[in-house]
Coordinates of C-alpha atoms and ligand atoms in Angstrom, one line a residue:
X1 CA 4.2 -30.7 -7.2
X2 CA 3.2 -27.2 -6.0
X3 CA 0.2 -25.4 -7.7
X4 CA 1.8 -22.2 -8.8
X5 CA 0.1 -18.9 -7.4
X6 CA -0.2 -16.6 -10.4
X7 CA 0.5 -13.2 -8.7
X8 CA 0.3 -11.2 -12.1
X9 CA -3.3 -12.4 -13.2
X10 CA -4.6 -11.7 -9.1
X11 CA -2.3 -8.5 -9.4
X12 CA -4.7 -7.9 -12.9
X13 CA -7.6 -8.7 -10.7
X14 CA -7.1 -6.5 -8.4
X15 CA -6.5 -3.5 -10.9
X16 CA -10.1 -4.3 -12.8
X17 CA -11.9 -4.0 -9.8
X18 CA -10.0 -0.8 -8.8
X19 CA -11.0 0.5 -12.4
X20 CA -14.5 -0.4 -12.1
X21 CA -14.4 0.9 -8.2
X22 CA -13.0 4.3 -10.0
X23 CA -15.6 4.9 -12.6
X24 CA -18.2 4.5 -9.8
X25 CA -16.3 6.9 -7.3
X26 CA -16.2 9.9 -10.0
X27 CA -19.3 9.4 -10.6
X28 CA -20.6 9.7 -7.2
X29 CA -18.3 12.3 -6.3
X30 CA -17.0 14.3 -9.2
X31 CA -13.5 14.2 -9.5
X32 CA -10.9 11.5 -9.7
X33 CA -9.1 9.9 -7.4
X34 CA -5.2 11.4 -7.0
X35 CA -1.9 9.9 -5.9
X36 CA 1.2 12.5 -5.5
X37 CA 4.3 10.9 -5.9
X38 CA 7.4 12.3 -4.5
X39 CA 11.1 11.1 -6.3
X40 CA 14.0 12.9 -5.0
X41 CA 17.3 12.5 -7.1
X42 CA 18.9 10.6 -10.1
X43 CA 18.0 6.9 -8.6
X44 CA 17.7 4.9 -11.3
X45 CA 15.5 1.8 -10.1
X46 CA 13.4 4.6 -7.9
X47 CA 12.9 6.6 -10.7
X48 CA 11.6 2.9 -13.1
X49 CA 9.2 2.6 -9.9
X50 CA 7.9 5.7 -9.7
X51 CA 7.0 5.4 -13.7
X52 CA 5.5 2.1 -13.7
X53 CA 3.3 2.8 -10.7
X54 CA 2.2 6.2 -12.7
X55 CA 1.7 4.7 -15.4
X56 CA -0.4 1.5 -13.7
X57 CA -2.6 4.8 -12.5
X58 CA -3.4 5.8 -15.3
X59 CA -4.8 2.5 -16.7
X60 CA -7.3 2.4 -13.8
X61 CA -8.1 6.2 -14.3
X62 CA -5.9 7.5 -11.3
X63 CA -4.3 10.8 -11.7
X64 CA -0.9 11.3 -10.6
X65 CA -0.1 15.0 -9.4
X66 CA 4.4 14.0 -10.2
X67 CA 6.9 16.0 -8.2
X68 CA 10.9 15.5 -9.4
X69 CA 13.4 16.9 -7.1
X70 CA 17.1 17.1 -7.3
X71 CA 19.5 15.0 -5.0
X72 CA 20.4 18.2 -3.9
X73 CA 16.9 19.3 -2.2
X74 CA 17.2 20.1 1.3
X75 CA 15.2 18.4 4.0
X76 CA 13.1 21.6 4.7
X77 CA 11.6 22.1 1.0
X78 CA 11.1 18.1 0.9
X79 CA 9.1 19.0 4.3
X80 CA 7.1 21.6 2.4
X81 CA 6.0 20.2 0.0
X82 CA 4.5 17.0 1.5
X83 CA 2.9 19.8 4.0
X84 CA 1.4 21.0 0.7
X85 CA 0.4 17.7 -0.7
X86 CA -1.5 17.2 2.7
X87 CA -3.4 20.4 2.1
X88 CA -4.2 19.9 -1.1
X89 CA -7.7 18.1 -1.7
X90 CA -7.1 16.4 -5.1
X91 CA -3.7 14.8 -3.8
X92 CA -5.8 11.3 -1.9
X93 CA -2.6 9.7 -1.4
X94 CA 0.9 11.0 -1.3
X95 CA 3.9 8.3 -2.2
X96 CA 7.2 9.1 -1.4
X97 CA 9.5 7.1 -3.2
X98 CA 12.3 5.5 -1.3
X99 CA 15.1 5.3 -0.8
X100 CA 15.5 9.2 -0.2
X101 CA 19.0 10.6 -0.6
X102 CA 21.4 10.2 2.7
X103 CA 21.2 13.7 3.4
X104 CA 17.8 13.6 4.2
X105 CA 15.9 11.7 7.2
X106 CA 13.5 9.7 5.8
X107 CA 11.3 8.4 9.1
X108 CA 10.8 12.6 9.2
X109 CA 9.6 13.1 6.3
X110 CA 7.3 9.9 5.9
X111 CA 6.0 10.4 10.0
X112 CA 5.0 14.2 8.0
X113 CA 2.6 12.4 5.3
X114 CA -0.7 12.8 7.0
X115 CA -1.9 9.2 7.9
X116 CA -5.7 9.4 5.7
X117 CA -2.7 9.9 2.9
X118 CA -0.3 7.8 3.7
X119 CA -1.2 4.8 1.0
X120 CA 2.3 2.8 1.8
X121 CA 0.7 2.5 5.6
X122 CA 4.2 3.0 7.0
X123 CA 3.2 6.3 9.2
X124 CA 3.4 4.8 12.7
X125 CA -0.4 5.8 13.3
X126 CA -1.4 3.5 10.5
X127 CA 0.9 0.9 12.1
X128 CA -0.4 1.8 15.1
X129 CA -4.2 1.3 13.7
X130 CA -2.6 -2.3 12.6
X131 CA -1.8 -3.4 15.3
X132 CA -5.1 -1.9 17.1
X133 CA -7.2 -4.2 15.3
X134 CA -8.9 -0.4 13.8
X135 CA -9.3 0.7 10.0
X136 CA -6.1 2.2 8.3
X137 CA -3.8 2.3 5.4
X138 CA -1.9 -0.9 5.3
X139 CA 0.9 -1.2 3.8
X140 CA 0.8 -2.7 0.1
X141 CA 3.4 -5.9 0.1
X142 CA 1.6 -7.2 3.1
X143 CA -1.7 -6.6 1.6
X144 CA -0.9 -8.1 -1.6
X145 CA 0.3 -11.4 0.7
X146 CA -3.0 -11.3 2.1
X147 CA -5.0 -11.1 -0.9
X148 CA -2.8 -14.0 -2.6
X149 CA -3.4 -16.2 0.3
X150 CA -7.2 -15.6 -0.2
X151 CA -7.0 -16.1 -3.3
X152 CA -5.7 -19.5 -3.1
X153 CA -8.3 -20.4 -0.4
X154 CA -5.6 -21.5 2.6
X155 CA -7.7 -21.6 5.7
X156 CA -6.0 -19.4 8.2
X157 CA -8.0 -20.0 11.5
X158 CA -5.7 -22.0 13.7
X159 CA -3.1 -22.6 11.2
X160 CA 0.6 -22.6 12.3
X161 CA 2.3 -19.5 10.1
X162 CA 5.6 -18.5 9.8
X163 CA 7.0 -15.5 8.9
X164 CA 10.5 -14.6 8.1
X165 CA 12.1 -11.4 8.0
X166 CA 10.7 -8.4 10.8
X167 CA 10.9 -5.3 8.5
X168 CA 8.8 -2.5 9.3
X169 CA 7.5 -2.1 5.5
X170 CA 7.3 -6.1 5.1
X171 CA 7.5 -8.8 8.1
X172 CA 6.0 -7.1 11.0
X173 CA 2.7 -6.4 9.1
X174 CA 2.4 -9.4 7.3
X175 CA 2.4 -11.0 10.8
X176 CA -0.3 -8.5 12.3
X177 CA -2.2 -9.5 9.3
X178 CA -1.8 -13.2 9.8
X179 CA -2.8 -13.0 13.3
X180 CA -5.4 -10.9 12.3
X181 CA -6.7 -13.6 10.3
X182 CA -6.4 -15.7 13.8
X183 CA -3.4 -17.8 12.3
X184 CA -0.7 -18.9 15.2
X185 CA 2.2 -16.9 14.0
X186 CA 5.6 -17.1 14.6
X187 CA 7.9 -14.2 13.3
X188 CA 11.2 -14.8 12.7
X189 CA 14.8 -13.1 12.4
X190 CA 18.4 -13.0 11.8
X191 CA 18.7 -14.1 15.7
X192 CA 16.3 -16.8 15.6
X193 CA 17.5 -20.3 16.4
X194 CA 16.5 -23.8 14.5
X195 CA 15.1 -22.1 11.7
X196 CA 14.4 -25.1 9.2
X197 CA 12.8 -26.5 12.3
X198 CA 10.3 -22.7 12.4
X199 CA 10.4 -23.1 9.2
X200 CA 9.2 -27.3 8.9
X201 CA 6.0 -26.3 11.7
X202 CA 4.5 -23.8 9.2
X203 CA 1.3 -24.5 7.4
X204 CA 1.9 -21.3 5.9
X205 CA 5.2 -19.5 5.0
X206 CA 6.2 -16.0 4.6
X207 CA 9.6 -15.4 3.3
X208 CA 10.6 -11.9 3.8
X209 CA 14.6 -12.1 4.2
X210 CA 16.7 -10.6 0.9
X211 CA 18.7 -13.5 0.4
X212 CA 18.6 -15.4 -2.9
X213 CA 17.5 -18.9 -2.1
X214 CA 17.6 -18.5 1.7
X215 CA 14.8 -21.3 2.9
X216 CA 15.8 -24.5 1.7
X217 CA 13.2 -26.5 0.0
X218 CA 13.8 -29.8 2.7
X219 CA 12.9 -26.9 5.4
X220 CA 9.1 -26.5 3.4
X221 CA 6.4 -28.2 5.4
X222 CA 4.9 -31.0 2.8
X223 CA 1.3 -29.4 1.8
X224 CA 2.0 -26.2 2.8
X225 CA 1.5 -22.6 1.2
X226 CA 4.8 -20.8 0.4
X227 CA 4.5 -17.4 -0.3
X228 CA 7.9 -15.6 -1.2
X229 CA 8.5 -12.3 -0.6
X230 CA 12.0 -12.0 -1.5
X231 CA 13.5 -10.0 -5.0
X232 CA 17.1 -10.8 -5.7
X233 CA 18.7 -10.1 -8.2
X234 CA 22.1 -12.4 -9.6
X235 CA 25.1 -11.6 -10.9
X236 CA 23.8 -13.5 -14.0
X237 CA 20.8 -10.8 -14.0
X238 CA 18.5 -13.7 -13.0
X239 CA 15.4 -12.5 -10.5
X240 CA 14.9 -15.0 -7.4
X241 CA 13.3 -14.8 -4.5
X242 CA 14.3 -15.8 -0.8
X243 CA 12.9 -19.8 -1.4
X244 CA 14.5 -22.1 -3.2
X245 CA 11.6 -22.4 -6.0
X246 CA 12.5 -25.8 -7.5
X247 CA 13.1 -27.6 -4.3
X248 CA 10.4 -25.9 -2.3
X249 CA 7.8 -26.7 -5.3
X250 CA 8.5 -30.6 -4.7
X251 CA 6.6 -30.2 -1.3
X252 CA 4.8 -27.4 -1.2
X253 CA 0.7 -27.2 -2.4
X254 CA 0.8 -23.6 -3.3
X255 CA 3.7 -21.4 -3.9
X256 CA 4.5 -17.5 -5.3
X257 CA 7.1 -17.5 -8.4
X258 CA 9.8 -15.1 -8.3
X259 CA 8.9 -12.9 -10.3
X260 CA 5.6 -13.0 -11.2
X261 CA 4.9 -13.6 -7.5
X262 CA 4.1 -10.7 -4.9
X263 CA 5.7 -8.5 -6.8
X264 CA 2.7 -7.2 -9.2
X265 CA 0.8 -7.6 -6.1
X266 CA 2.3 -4.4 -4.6
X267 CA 1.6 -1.8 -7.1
X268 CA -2.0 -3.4 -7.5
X269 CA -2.5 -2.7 -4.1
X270 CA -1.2 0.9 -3.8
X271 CA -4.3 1.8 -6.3
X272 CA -6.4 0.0 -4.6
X273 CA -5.1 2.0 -1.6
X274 CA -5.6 5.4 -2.9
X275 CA -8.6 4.2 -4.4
X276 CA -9.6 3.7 -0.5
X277 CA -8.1 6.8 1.0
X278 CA -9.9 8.7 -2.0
X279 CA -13.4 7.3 -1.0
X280 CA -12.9 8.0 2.9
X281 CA -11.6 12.0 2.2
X282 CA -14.3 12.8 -0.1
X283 CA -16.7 11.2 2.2
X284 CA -15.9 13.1 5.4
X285 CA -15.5 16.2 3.2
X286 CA -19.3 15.7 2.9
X287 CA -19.4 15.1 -1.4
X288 CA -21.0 12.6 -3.0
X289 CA -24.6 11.6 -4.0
X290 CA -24.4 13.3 -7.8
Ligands
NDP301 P1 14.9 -6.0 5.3 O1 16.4 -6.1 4.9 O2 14.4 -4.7 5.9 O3 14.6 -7.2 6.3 C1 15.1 -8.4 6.2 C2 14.7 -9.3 7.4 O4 15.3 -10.6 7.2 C3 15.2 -8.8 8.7 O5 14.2 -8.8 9.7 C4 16.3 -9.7 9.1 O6 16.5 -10.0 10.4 C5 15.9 -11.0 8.4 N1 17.1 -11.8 8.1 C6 18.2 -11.5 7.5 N2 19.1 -12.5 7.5 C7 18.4 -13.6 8.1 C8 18.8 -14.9 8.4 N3 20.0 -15.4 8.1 N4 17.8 -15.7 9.0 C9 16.6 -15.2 9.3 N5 16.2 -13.9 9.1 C10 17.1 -13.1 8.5 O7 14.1 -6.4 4.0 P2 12.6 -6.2 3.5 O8 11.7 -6.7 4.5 O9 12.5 -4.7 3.1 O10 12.6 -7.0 2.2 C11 12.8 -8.4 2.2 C12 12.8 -8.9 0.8 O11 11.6 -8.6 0.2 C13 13.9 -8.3 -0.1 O12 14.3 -9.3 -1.1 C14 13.1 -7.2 -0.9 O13 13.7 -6.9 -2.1 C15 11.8 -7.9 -1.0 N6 10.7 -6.9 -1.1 C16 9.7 -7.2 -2.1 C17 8.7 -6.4 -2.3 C18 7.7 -6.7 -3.3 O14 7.0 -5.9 -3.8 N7 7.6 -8.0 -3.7 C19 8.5 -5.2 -1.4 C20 9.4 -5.1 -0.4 C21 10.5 -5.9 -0.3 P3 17.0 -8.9 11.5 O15 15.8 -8.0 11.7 O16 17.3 -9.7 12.7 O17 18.1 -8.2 10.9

């Protein structure tokens, strides 16, 4: 039976060391760290994000600079204002909630964030700096992967990963990441053939798809890590991920519940990510040593 990786307590972890980290960085440079966040229009779920990860900044002494616009805001003041967020020296990190209304093109607007502020790490010179091997924003899911594969003490030097699912915001980091970490990664998609048998080779598995249930638990590698990815929600109201938990736990050793998996991990992250682009812009700006 699978040891269950408790993404909320790492997730808690991860936001008591960002709090500690804080306290340290106002005092050194005198001010607090800042994430802008951006929601455009009457979204419902976007506007429960945006709330919750405002609210998670405050408890690790983050101040979020809010901005509320109407559906109706046109693609110019959208443009605008990040322009002004980027100027503006107590705004470290700038979050654009998505999805944006279809009126407005979103790659423009994020590709506008600059890239010191760009805490999701989806501007493509952060990806860019990913894929460099050079120092960046990453972007928050895949970094909260990372941290829970740490955590659980998976050796990832030679070891066969798998990752399913090629997003931009998900997949294709996780995979830089993995190989990073020098795993031998395969990456996989809606095109690739013999899945379960991609899927049986991994010593570690990424599942990144949007499918309830997706991977099959006889696909699961016995003794392997199973990190899940995936948030689905049922008819019945039920949250699962892309694995098939119950199956997938009679092989696995470790594996993410849905929820209480990778999910906590991603807003944990995006403080620890302002926390980091707050640090490097008050650095170059030459403060510090109060
Ligand atoms: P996308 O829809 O952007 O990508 C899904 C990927 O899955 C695509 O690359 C697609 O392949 C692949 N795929 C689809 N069908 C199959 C198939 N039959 N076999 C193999 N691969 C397939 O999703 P995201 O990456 O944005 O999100 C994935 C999941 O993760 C979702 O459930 C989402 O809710 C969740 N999520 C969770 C987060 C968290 O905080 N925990 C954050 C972000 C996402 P192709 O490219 O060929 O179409």
């Amino acid at each position: 039976m699978a040891e269950i990786i408790d993404g909320k307590a790492e997730a808690q972890r991860v936001k008591d060391e960002t709090a500690v980290a804080v306290e340290k960085f106002r005092a050194d440079f005198g001010v607090a760290p800042g994430l802008a966040t951006v929601l455009v229009g009457d979204d419902a779920a976007s506007a429960t994000y945006v709330r919750n990860k405002r609210r998670s900044c405050a408890k690790v002494g983050i101040e979020s600079l809010h901005h509320e616009l109407p559906a109706s805001t046109g693609q110019g003041e959208i443009m605008r204002l990040v322009r002004e967020l980027n100027s503006r020296s107590d705004a470290h990190g700038i979050l654009v909630q998505l999805p944006l209304p279809d009126s407005i093109d979103s790659r423009e607007v994020l590709n506008a964030i600059s890239p010191d502020k760009d805490v999701d790490g989806l501007h493509p010179v952060n990806q860019g700096r990913l894929l460099a091997g050079e120092d960046g924003m990453r972007p928050c899911t895949p970094l909260g992967v990372m941290r829970l594969l740490e955590r659980c003490g998976v050796e990832l030097k030679g070891a066969r990963a798998v990752v399913v699912g090629r997003s931009l915001l998900v997949g294709k980091p996780v995979a830089m990441m993995l190989l990073e970490q020098h795993a031998t990664v395969t990456l996989c998609h809606s095109r690739t053939r013999d899945l379960a048998d991609e899927i049986g080779r991994a010593d570690v598995l990424v599942a990144a798809v949007g499918i309830p249930e997706f991977v099959k638990g006889e696909w699961v590698r016995p003794g392997s890590t199973v990190i899940d990815v995936g948030i689905n929600r049922l008819d019945s109201g039920k949250l699962v991920g892309d694995v098939a938990f119950a199956e997938a736990s009679e092989r696995a050793a470790f594996i993410t519940p849905v929820p209480g998996g990778v999910g906590p991990m991603t807003v944990a992250m995006l403080l620890a990510n302002t926390l980091t682009a707050a640090r490097r812009q008050e650095s170059n700006a030459g403060g510090g040593g109060r």
